Coordinates of C-alpha atoms in Angstrom, one line a residue:
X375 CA 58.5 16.2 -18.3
X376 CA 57.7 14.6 -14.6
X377 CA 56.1 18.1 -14.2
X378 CA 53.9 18.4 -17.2
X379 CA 52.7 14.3 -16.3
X380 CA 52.0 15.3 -12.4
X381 CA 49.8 18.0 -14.0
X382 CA 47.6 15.6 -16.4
X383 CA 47.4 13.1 -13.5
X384 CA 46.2 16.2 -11.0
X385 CA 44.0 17.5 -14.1
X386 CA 42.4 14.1 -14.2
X387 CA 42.1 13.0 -10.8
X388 CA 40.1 15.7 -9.7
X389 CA 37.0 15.9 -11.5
X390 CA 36.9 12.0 -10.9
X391 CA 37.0 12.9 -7.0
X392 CA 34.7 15.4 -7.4
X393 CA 32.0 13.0 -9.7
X394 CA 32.9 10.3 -7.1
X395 CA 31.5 12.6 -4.0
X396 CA 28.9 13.8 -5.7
X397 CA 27.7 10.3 -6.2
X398 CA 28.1 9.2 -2.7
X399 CA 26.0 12.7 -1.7
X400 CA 23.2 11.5 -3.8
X401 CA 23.1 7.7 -2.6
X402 CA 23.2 9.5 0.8
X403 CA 20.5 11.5 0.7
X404 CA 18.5 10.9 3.7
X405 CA 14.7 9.3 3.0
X406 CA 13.0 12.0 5.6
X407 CA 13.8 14.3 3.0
X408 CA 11.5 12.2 1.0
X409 CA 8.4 12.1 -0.7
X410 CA 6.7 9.8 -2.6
X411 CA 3.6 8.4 -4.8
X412 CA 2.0 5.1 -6.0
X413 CA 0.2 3.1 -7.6
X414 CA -1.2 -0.2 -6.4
X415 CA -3.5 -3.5 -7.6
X416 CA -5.2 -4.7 -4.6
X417 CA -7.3 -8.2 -3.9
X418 CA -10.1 -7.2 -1.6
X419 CA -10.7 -10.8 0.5
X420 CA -14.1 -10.7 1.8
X421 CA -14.4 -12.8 5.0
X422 CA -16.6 -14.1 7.7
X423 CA -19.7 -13.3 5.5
X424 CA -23.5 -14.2 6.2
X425 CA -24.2 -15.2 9.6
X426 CA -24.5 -19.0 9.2
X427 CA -21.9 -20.3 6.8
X428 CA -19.1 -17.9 6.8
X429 CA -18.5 -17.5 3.5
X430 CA -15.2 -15.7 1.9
X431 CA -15.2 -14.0 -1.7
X432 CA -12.9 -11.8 -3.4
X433 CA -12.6 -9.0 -5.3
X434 CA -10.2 -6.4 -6.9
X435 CA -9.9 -2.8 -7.2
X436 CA -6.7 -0.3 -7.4
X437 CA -5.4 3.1 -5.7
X438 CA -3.3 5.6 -6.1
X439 CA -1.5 6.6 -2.6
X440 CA 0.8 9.5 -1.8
X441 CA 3.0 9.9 1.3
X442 CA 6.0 11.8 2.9
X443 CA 8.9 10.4 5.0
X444 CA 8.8 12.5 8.5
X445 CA 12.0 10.9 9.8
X446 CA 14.1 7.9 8.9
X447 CA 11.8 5.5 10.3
X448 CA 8.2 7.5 10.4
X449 CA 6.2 7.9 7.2
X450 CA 2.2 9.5 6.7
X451 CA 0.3 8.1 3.9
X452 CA -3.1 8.8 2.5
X453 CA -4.9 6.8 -0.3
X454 CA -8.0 6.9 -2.9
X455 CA -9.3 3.8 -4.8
X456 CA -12.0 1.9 -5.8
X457 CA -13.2 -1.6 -7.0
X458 CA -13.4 -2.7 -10.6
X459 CA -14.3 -6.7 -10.1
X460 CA -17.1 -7.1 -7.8
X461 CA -16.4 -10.6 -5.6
X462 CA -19.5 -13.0 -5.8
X463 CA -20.1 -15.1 -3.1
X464 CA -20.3 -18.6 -4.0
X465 CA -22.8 -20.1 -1.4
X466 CA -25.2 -17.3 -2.2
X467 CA -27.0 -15.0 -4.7
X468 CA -24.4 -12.3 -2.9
X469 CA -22.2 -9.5 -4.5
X470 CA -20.2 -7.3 -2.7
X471 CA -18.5 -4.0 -4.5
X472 CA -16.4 -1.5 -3.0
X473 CA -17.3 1.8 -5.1
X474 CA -14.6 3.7 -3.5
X475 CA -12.3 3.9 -0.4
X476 CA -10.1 7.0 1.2
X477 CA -7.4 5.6 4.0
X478 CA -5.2 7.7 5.9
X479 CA -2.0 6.0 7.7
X480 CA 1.0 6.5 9.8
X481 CA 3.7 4.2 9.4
X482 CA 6.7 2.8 10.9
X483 CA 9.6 1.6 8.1
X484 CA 12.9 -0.4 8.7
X485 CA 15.7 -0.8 5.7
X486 CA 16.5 -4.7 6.5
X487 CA 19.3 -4.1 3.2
X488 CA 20.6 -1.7 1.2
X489 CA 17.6 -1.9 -1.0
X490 CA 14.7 -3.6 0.8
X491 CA 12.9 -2.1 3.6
X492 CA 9.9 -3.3 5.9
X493 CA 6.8 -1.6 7.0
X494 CA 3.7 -1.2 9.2
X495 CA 1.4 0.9 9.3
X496 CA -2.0 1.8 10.8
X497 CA -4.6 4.7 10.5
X498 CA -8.3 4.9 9.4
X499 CA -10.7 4.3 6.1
X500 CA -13.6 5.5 4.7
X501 CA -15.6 3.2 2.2
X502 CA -18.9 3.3 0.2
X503 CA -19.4 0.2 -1.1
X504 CA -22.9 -2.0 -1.9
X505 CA -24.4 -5.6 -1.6
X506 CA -27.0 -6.4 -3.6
X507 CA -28.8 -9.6 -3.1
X508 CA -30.3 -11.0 -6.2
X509 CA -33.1 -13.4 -4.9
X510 CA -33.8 -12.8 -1.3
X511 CA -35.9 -15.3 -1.1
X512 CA -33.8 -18.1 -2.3
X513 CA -32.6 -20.9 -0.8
X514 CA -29.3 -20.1 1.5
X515 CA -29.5 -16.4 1.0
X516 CA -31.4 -15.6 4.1
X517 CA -28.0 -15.5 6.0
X518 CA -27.0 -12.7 3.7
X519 CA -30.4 -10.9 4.3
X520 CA -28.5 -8.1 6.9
X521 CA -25.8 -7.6 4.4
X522 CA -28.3 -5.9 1.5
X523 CA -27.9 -2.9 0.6
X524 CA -24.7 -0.7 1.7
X525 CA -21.5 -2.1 2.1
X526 CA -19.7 -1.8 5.1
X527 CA -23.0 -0.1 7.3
X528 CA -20.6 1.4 8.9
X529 CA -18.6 3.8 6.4
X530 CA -15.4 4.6 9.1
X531 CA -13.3 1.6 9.9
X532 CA -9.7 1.1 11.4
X533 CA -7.2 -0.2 9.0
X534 CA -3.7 -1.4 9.3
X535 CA -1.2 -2.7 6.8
X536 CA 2.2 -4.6 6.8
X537 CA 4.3 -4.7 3.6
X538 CA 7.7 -4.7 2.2
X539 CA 9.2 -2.5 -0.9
X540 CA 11.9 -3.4 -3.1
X541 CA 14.0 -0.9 -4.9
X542 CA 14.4 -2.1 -8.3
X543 CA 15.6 1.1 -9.7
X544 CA 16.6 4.4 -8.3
X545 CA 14.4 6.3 -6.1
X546 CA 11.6 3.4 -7.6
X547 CA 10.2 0.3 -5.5
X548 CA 8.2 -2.8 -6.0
X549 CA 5.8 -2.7 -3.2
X550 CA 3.9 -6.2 -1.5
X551 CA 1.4 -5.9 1.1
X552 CA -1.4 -6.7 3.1
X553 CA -3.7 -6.3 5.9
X554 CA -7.2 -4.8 6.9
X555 CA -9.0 -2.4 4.8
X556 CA -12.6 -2.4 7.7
X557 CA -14.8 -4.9 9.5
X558 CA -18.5 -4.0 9.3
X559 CA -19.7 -3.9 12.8
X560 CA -23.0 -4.7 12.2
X561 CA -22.4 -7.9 10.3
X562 CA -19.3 -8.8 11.6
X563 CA -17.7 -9.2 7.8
X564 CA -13.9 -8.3 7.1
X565 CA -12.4 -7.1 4.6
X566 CA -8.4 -7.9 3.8
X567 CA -6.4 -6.1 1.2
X568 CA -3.6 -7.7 -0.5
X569 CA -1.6 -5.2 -2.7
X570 CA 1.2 -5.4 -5.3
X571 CA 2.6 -2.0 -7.1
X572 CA 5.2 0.3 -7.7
X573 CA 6.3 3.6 -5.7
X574 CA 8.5 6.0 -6.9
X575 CA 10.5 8.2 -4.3
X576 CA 11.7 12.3 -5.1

């Protein structure tokens, strides 16, 4: 009788141990074995715009990004988005739109929990974006005058990010950001990007 119960116990015991290992494998499995994708909603913040008053507007656009883990604490990115809500200046007769951007990063991540980690990264953006004056010769909008036309002048730009994601379910994060998408070099405008989203890791 002790026999036949040892033998249920065993019987039961070790599929459990073997589930309970396979478990712990998955939660183990290391993050620069990693890839991921996303999607974020981003506030472009205009700044230091016009050459007199310094004016700030804001915008918003989305983009889609796509990355791999190299290590447990290095990660490449790139991104592609664009602008759906053109940011009008308020002091002016100004709108600034950013058509499209393309940003390529290399980041640095740190887990501060089990399920939070933070983030910086840095790399470079391409944009093509307009500002279109609509009464040049109105009053106030001569300080926007250099602005007309394309949107950064310059099309390459440094940009750099700081952020933090969130798992809130497996392998899937909520993602908070921000930092600087380009400065125009011939105006001196800059342009922030603040971004809320979700990534998914495989």
């Amino acid at each position: 009788m002790n026999k036949v119960v040892r033998t249920h116990l065993l019987l039961t015991l070790v599929p459990a141990c073997l589930l309970s290992a396979q478990t712990a494998l998955a939660q183990e499995t290391p993050r620069e074995d990693k890839h991921y994708a996303g999607l974020l909603v981003t506030a472009f913040n205009h700044r230091t715009i016009g050459s007199a008053s310094n004016e700030q507007a804001t915008g918003s656009g989305a983009a889609v990004m796509v990355g791999t883990h190299i290590n447990h604490l290095f990660h490449a990115e790139v991104r592609a988005g664009g602008g759906y809500r053109d940011a009008e200046v308020p002091k002016g007769d100004l709108t600034l739109s950013i058509d499209y951007f393309a940003s390529w990063y290399m980041g640095l991540h740190y887990p501060v929990t089990d399920y939070a980690n933070v983030y910086a990264q840095a790399g470079f953006s391409f944009i093509h974006g307009t500002a279109e004056i609509t009464d040049a010769n109105g009053q106030g909008n001569a300080q926007f005058r250099d602005l007309s036309g394309d949107f950064p002048d310059s099309s390459f730009s440094v940009s750099w990010v700081f952020g933090m994601d969130v798992e809130v379910l497996s392998d899937t994060y909520l993602v908070f950001e921000g930092g600087k998408l380009f400065k125009d070099t011939d105006t001196g405008a800059n342009t922030f990007q603040f971004s809320t989203g979700l990534k998914y890791e495989f």
